[in-house]
mmCIF file of C-alpha atoms in Angstrom:
data_model
loop_
_atom_site.group_PDB
_atom_site.id
_atom_site.type_symbol
_atom_site.label_atom_id
_atom_site.label_comp_id
_atom_site.label_asym_id
_atom_site.label_seq_id
_atom_site.Cartn_x
_atom_site.Cartn_y
_atom_site.Cartn_z
ATOM 1 C CA MET A 1 108.355 156.747 78.103
ATOM 2 C CA ASN A 2 105.104 157.987 78.046
ATOM 3 C CA CYS A 3 102.827 155.129 78.234
ATOM 4 C CA ALA A 4 99.387 157.307 78.167
ATOM 5 C CA PRO A 5 97.836 157.087 74.836
ATOM 6 C CA ALA A 6 97.121 159.894 72.334
ATOM 7 C CA ARG A 7 93.694 160.933 72.129
ATOM 8 C CA GLY A 8 91.054 159.442 69.502
ATOM 9 C CA PHE A 9 93.863 156.936 68.139
ATOM 10 C CA ALA A 10 92.107 153.909 69.326
ATOM 11 C CA ALA A 11 94.615 151.822 67.676
ATOM 12 C CA LEU A 12 97.908 154.096 68.768
ATOM 13 C CA ALA A 13 96.333 153.296 72.528
ATOM 14 C CA PHE A 14 96.576 149.704 71.824
ATOM 15 C CA VAL A 15 100.321 149.689 70.922
ATOM 16 C CA SER A 16 101.381 151.772 73.691
ATOM 17 C CA VAL A 17 100.155 149.964 75.927
ATOM 18 C CA ALA A 18 101.779 146.800 74.514
ATOM 19 C CA SER A 19 105.036 148.498 73.976
ATOM 20 C CA CYS A 20 104.594 149.111 78.001
ATOM 21 C CA GLY A 21 104.455 145.701 78.868
ATOM 22 C CA ALA A 22 101.265 144.955 79.695
ATOM 23 C CA ALA A 23 99.772 141.180 79.809
ATOM 24 C CA GLN A 24 97.660 140.273 77.290
ATOM 25 C CA GLY A 25 94.223 138.818 77.820
ATOM 26 C CA ALA A 26 92.506 135.742 75.872
ATOM 27 C CA GLY A 27 92.135 136.626 72.072
ATOM 28 C CA MET A 28 94.807 139.432 72.071
ATOM 29 C CA PRO A 29 98.054 139.127 69.757
ATOM 30 C CA CYS A 30 101.390 137.991 71.068
ATOM 31 C CA SER A 31 104.714 137.219 70.298
ATOM 32 C CA SER A 32 105.418 134.867 73.040
ATOM 33 C CA SER A 33 103.828 133.794 76.670
ATOM 34 C CA ILE A 34 105.746 136.001 78.528
ATOM 35 C CA SER A 35 103.351 138.603 76.688
ATOM 36 C CA CYS A 36 100.409 137.142 77.712
ATOM 37 C CA ALA A 37 98.616 137.247 81.635
ATOM 38 C CA SER A 38 100.066 134.635 83.704
ATOM 39 C CA ASP A 39 97.143 131.943 83.353
ATOM 40 C CA LEU A 40 97.470 132.384 79.479
ATOM 41 C CA GLU A 41 99.654 131.107 76.729
ATOM 42 C CA CYS A 42 100.647 132.798 73.402
ATOM 43 C CA VAL A 43 99.314 130.166 70.762
ATOM 44 C CA SER A 44 99.811 130.967 66.779
ATOM 45 C CA GLY A 45 100.335 134.647 67.887
ATOM 46 C CA ALA A 46 97.258 134.857 70.353
ATOM 47 C CA CYS A 47 96.687 134.748 73.857
ATOM 48 C CA ALA A 48 94.802 131.441 74.845
ATOM 49 C CA VAL A 49 93.737 129.894 77.878
ATOM 50 C CA ARG A 50 96.697 127.513 79.361
ATOM 51 C CA ALA A 51 95.625 123.732 78.839
ATOM 52 C CA PRO A 52 96.497 121.785 82.074
ATOM 53 C CA ALA A 53 99.526 119.493 82.576
ATOM 54 C CA ASP A 54 98.283 115.463 80.875
ATOM 55 C CA ASN A 55 97.389 113.011 83.942
ATOM 56 C CA ALA A 56 100.418 110.667 84.415
ATOM 57 C CA PRO A 57 99.582 106.749 84.477
ATOM 58 C CA VAL A 58 99.364 105.086 87.671
ATOM 59 C CA ARG A 59 101.660 101.741 87.712
ATOM 60 C CA ILE A 60 101.713 98.899 89.816
ATOM 61 C CA LEU A 61 105.766 98.226 90.316
ATOM 62 C CA SER A 62 106.763 94.919 89.958
ATOM 63 C CA GLY A 63 108.992 92.819 92.626
ATOM 64 C CA LEU A 64 107.399 95.029 95.585
ATOM 65 C CA SER A 65 104.118 93.003 96.236
ATOM 66 C CA ILE A 66 102.968 90.758 99.170
ATOM 67 C CA PRO A 67 103.238 87.838 98.825
ATOM 68 C CA GLU A 68 106.643 88.359 96.688
ATOM 69 C CA GLN A 69 105.466 85.151 94.345
ATOM 70 C CA ARG A 70 102.584 84.844 91.670
ATOM 71 C CA GLU A 71 101.799 81.796 92.757
ATOM 72 C CA THR A 72 101.605 81.058 96.602
ATOM 73 C CA VAL A 73 99.958 79.077 99.556
ATOM 74 C CA ILE A 74 98.049 81.013 102.329
ATOM 75 C CA ARG A 75 97.972 78.935 105.571
ATOM 76 C CA VAL A 76 94.826 79.780 107.808
ATOM 77 C CA GLY A 77 94.626 77.110 109.902
ATOM 78 C CA ALA A 78 94.746 77.634 113.908
ATOM 79 C CA SER A 79 97.554 79.549 115.253
ATOM 80 C CA CYS A 80 98.700 80.721 111.624
ATOM 81 C CA ALA A 81 99.262 84.637 110.927
ATOM 82 C CA PRO A 82 96.638 86.808 108.876
ATOM 83 C CA PRO A 83 97.338 86.196 105.588
ATOM 84 C CA THR A 84 98.523 89.837 103.997
ATOM 85 C CA PHE A 85 98.189 91.259 100.675
ATOM 86 C CA SER A 86 99.377 94.411 99.037
ATOM 87 C CA ILE A 87 101.126 96.156 96.537
ATOM 88 C CA LYS A 88 102.868 99.535 95.380
ATOM 89 C CA ALA A 89 101.351 101.931 93.089
ATOM 90 C CA ASP A 90 103.575 104.495 91.621
ATOM 91 C CA ASP A 91 102.015 107.837 90.428
ATOM 92 C CA PRO A 92 103.710 111.131 89.342
ATOM 93 C CA ASP A 93 100.905 113.142 89.978
ATOM 94 C CA GLY A 94 101.573 113.656 93.779
ATOM 95 C CA ASP A 95 98.120 114.892 94.502
ATOM 96 C CA ASP A 96 96.367 112.079 92.861
ATOM 97 C CA THR A 97 93.872 109.710 95.290
ATOM 98 C CA ILE A 98 94.654 105.908 94.476
ATOM 99 C CA ARG A 99 91.584 103.760 95.006
ATOM 100 C CA ALA A 100 91.567 99.951 94.508
ATOM 101 C CA LEU A 101 89.255 97.047 94.195
ATOM 102 C CA TRP A 102 90.290 93.295 95.285
ATOM 103 C CA PHE A 103 88.906 90.433 93.221
ATOM 104 C CA ILE A 104 88.700 86.523 93.739
ATOM 105 C CA ASP A 105 88.279 84.658 90.747
ATOM 106 C CA PRO A 106 86.965 87.614 88.475
ATOM 107 C CA THR A 107 85.169 87.677 85.366
ATOM 108 C CA ASP A 108 86.184 89.947 82.154
ATOM 109 C CA ARG A 109 83.757 92.317 83.538
ATOM 110 C CA TYR A 110 85.281 92.971 86.873
ATOM 111 C CA LEU A 111 81.986 93.824 89.005
ATOM 112 C CA GLY A 112 81.338 92.901 92.286
ATOM 113 C CA GLY A 113 84.962 93.667 93.725
ATOM 114 C CA VAL A 114 85.467 94.263 97.475
ATOM 115 C CA PRO A 115 87.002 98.315 97.989
ATOM 116 C CA GLY A 116 90.291 98.697 98.793
ATOM 117 C CA ASN A 117 92.222 101.936 100.146
ATOM 118 C CA ASN A 118 90.654 105.116 98.730
ATOM 119 C CA GLY A 119 94.032 106.650 98.693
ATOM 120 C CA THR A 120 97.391 106.847 100.618
ATOM 121 C CA LEU A 121 99.080 110.102 101.735
ATOM 122 C CA VAL A 122 102.741 110.923 99.814
ATOM 123 C CA TYR A 123 105.471 110.652 102.200
ATOM 124 C CA SER A 124 108.151 112.406 101.749
ATOM 125 C CA VAL A 125 108.866 113.450 98.324
ATOM 126 C CA SER A 126 108.104 109.864 97.318
ATOM 127 C CA THR A 127 104.694 109.186 95.031
ATOM 128 C CA VAL A 128 104.784 105.556 95.592
ATOM 129 C CA ARG A 129 101.483 104.374 97.377
ATOM 130 C CA SER A 130 100.818 101.590 99.107
ATOM 131 C CA VAL A 131 98.014 99.261 98.301
ATOM 132 C CA THR A 132 96.727 96.934 101.414
ATOM 133 C CA ALA A 133 93.605 94.492 100.795
ATOM 134 C CA PRO A 134 91.014 95.218 103.204
ATOM 135 C CA ARG A 135 89.539 92.677 106.028
ATOM 136 C CA GLN A 136 86.802 91.622 104.634
ATOM 137 C CA PHE A 137 88.354 90.489 101.034
ATOM 138 C CA LEU A 138 91.060 88.741 103.487
ATOM 139 C CA SER A 139 87.890 86.469 104.901
ATOM 140 C CA ASN A 140 86.238 85.676 101.970
ATOM 141 C CA LEU A 141 89.676 84.590 100.641
ATOM 142 C CA SER A 142 89.968 82.272 103.799
ATOM 143 C CA ALA A 143 86.774 80.720 103.461
ATOM 144 C CA ILE A 144 87.766 79.383 100.273
ATOM 145 C CA ALA A 145 90.233 76.298 100.942
ATOM 146 C CA ASP A 146 88.855 73.599 98.302
ATOM 147 C CA GLY A 147 92.323 72.654 97.497
ATOM 148 C CA ARG A 148 92.498 74.766 93.722
ATOM 149 C CA LYS A 149 94.182 77.804 92.806
ATOM 150 C CA HIS A 150 92.406 80.919 92.707
ATOM 151 C CA ARG A 151 92.903 84.054 90.919
ATOM 152 C CA VAL A 152 93.092 87.224 93.313
ATOM 153 C CA GLU A 153 93.532 90.537 91.411
ATOM 154 C CA VAL A 154 93.446 94.182 92.616
ATOM 155 C CA VAL A 155 92.953 96.586 90.110
ATOM 156 C CA VAL A 156 94.000 100.310 91.022
ATOM 157 C CA THR A 157 92.737 103.657 88.930
ATOM 158 C CA ASP A 158 94.110 107.198 89.489
ATOM 159 C CA GLY A 159 90.358 107.922 88.834
ATOM 160 C CA ASP A 160 86.665 106.900 90.140
ATOM 161 C CA PHE A 161 85.539 103.187 89.448
ATOM 162 C CA VAL A 162 82.232 103.428 87.700
ATOM 163 C CA GLU A 163 80.139 100.850 85.674
ATOM 164 C CA ASP A 164 80.520 101.283 81.990
ATOM 165 C CA VAL A 165 78.972 99.412 79.036
ATOM 166 C CA ARG A 166 80.705 97.178 76.491
ATOM 167 C CA THR A 167 79.367 95.519 73.836
ATOM 168 C CA ASP A 168 79.806 91.609 73.437
ATOM 169 C CA ALA A 169 80.693 89.884 70.063
ATOM 170 C CA ASP A 170 77.364 89.448 69.639
ATOM 171 C CA GLY A 171 76.461 93.260 69.661
ATOM 172 C CA ASN A 172 74.793 93.247 73.178
ATOM 173 C CA PRO A 173 75.738 95.753 75.868
ATOM 174 C CA GLN A 174 76.942 94.304 79.202
ATOM 175 C CA PRO A 175 77.863 96.230 82.420
ATOM 176 C CA PHE A 176 81.772 96.878 82.968
ATOM 177 C CA LEU A 177 83.760 98.285 85.737
ATOM 178 C CA GLY A 178 85.187 101.195 84.010
ATOM 179 C CA THR A 179 87.191 104.701 85.304
ATOM 180 C CA ALA A 180 86.708 108.054 85.015
ATOM 181 C CA ARG A 181 87.811 111.568 86.037
ATOM 182 C CA PRO A 182 86.103 114.853 86.005
ATOM 183 C CA ALA A 183 87.135 117.016 83.369
ATOM 184 C CA ILE A 184 88.591 120.743 83.958
ATOM 185 C CA ARG A 185 86.976 123.274 83.378
ATOM 186 C CA ALA A 186 88.897 126.642 83.447
ATOM 187 C CA GLN A 187 87.666 130.256 81.497
ATOM 188 C CA GLY A 188 84.702 128.707 79.803
ATOM 189 C CA GLN A 189 86.896 126.085 78.239
ATOM 190 C CA THR A 190 86.796 122.059 79.272
ATOM 191 C CA TRP A 191 89.555 120.039 79.175
ATOM 192 C CA PRO A 192 88.507 115.875 79.377
ATOM 193 C CA VAL A 193 90.847 114.146 81.754
ATOM 194 C CA THR A 194 91.953 110.490 81.190
ATOM 195 C CA ALA A 195 91.555 108.059 84.258
ATOM 196 C CA PHE A 196 94.467 105.206 84.271
ATOM 197 C CA ARG A 197 94.010 101.934 85.445
ATOM 198 C CA ASP A 198 96.580 99.218 86.468
ATOM 199 C CA GLU A 199 96.109 95.437 87.736
ATOM 200 C CA TYR A 200 97.990 92.447 89.390
ATOM 201 C CA VAL A 201 97.617 89.090 89.723
ATOM 202 C CA TRP A 202 98.304 85.737 92.449
ATOM 203 C CA LEU A 203 97.358 82.376 92.022
ATOM 204 C CA VAL A 204 96.598 81.604 95.327
ATOM 205 C CA ARG A 205 95.640 78.024 97.411
ATOM 206 C CA VAL A 206 94.100 78.110 100.930
ATOM 207 C CA ASP A 207 95.690 75.565 103.012
ATOM 208 C CA THR A 208 94.071 75.254 106.252
ATOM 209 C CA THR A 209 96.559 73.050 108.086
ATOM 210 C CA PRO A 210 97.291 74.530 111.626
ATOM 211 C CA CYS A 211 100.583 76.599 112.134
ATOM 212 C CA PRO A 212 103.244 75.245 114.403
#
């Protein structure tokens, strides 16, 4: 087959190139995604920039936390082993960075937390990450041995923590711990990306009794 277009016939030139299997650019007619260039897809009969895959939500796995019990007592007296708090977070997007903030008796606006992991490596084919409470958080928790139960909470996100604003019942703007991810930009188009979050809670009493 001769793929050279006939001189003077622009329309025939287009048909000839298309019939020879040339990949079509953005905005060009198509009959299937195979007809389009590799970074494009066929949408309503025209080649368009391929939208990125949706971000999958990060989720904390129930039953894999330390301590295992939701209501627990930690002993911080003499000879006691240092307390440990950790959770497992599953994110199907293996390249995502998982961030965490840890709170003791947080307000409903979740501000002022202690930074935790900025992300852990994905081992083998697993998408499960270990998120462990930082030393400063454990020190703060160990110092509140007042005999009461305290709400210990970790918030994880597959985005960034940002100070957002929400309106209260009286219509007043109030700061709030939000999450965000940068938009994806390609070939002059922009796609917003949702940042997901999840939380895990313990009720903890601190005991200063010395350990044997």
